Tab-separated table of C-alpha atoms in Angstrom:
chain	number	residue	atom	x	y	z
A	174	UNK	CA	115.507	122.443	88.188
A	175	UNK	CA	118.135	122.016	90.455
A	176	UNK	CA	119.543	124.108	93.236
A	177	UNK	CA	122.714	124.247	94.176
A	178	UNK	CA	123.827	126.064	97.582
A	179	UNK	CA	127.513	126.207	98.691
A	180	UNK	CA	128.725	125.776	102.457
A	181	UNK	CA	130.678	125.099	105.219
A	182	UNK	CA	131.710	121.571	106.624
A	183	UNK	CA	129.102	120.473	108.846
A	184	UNK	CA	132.060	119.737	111.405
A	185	UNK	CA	133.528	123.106	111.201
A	186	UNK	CA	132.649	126.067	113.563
A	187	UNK	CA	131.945	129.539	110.984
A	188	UNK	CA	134.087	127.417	108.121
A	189	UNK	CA	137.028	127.674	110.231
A	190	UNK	CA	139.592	124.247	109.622
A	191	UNK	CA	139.065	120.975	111.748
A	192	UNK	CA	142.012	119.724	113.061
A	193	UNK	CA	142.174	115.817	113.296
A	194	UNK	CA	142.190	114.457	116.847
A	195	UNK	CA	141.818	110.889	116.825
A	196	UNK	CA	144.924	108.658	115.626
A	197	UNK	CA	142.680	105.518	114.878
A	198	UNK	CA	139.247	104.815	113.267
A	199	UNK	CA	136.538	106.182	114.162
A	200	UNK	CA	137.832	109.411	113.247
A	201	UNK	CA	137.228	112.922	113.784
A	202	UNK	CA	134.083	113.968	112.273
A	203	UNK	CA	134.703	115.834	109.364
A	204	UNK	CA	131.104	115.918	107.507
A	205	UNK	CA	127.929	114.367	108.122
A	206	UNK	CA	125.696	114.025	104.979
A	207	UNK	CA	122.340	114.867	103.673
A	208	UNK	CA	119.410	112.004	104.709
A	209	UNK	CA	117.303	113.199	101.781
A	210	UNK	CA	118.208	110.508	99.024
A	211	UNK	CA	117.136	113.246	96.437
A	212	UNK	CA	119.994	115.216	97.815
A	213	UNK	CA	123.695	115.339	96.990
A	214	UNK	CA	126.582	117.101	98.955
A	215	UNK	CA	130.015	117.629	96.657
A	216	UNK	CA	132.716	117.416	99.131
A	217	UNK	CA	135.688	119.282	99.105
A	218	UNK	CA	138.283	118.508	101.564
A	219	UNK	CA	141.992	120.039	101.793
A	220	UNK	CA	144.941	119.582	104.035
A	221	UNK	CA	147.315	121.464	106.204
A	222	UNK	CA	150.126	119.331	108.141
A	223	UNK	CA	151.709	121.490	110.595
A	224	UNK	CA	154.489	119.041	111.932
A	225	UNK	CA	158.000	118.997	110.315
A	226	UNK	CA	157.862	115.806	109.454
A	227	UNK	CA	154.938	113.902	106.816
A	228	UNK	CA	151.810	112.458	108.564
A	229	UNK	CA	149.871	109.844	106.968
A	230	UNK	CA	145.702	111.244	107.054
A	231	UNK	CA	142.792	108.449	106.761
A	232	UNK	CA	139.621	109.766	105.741
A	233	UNK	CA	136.374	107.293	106.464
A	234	UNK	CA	134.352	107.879	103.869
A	235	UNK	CA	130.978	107.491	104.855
A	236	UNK	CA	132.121	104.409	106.246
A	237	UNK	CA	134.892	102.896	108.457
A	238	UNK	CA	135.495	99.548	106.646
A	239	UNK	CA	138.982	99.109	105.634
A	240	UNK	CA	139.907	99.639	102.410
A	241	UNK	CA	136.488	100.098	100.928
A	242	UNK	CA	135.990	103.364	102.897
A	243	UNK	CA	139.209	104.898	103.832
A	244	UNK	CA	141.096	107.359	100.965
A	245	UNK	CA	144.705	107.525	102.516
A	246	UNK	CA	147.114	110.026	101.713
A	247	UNK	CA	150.503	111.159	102.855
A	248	UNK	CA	150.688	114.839	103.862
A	249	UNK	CA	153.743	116.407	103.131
A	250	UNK	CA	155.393	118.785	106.349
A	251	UNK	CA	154.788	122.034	106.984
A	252	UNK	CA	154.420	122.827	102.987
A	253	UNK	CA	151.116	124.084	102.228
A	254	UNK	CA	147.800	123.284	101.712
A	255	UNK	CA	146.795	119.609	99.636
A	256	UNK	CA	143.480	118.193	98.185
A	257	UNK	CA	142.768	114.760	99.905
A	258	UNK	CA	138.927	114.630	98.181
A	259	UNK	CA	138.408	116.275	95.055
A	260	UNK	CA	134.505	116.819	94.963
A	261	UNK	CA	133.439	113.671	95.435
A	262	UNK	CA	129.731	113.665	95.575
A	263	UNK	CA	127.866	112.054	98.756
A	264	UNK	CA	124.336	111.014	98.059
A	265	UNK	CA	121.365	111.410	100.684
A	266	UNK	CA	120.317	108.200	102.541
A	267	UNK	CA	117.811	107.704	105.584
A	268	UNK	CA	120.724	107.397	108.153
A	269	UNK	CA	123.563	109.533	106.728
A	270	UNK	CA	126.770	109.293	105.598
A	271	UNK	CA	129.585	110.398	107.631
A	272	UNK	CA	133.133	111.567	106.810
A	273	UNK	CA	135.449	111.397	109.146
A	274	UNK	CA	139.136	111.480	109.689
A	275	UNK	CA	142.402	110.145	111.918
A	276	UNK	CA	146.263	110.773	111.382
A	277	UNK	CA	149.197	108.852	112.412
A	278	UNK	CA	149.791	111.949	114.660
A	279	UNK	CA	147.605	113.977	116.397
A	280	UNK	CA	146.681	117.413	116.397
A	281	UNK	CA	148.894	117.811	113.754
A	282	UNK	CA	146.503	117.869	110.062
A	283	UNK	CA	143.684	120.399	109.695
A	284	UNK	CA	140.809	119.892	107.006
A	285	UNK	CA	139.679	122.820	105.121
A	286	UNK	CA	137.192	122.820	102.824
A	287	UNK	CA	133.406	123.248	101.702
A	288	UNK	CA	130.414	121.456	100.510
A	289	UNK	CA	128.154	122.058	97.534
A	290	UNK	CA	124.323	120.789	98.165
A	291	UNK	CA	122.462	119.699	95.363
A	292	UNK	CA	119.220	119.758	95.642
């Protein structure tokens, strides 16, 4: 049977947010996944923009290559808190996966969010 174990972005200190520094691939490390290919992380990744005005975020999922990689979305100003990746399931391999993020402007977006290991 299955286990199933909820926590924190491996990227974020005690679960607090992770606020997106670089402006240009490779990005801010987000998440870094399991290397057990039995394993499966289900990642859930939300948004904050802080600016006044709408920043474009790029998350690299598990992989910089442009477009097969990158999820893009447009983060509305200083308006609350969006999902970018809706539980999108990362599955172990021997050198692992790694989700990153940039933004058109730094400092600006901060990832929230959780992971649930399947085991």
């Amino acid at each position: 049977m299955a286990t199933f174990t909820k926590n924190h972005l491996s990227g974020s200190t005690d679960g607090k947010g992770i606020k997106v520094v670089q402006t240009a691939t490779a990005g801010t490390t987000i998440h870094t996944g399991p290397t057990n290919t039995a394993h499966f992380h289900e990642v859930w990744l939300y948004a904050v923009n802080s600016s006044a005005t709408a920043v474009k975020l790029t998350i690299e999922w598990g992989e910089a290559t442009a477009p097969d990689g990158n999820i893009e979305f447009t983060v509305p100003a200083a308006s609350g808190m969006y999902v970018v990746v809706p539980g999108l399931p990362l599955q172990g391999n021997a050198t692992a996966l790694v989700v990153k993020a940039f933004a058109a402007t730094a400092n600006v977006v901060i990832i929230h969010g959780f992971v649930n290991e399947i085991a």
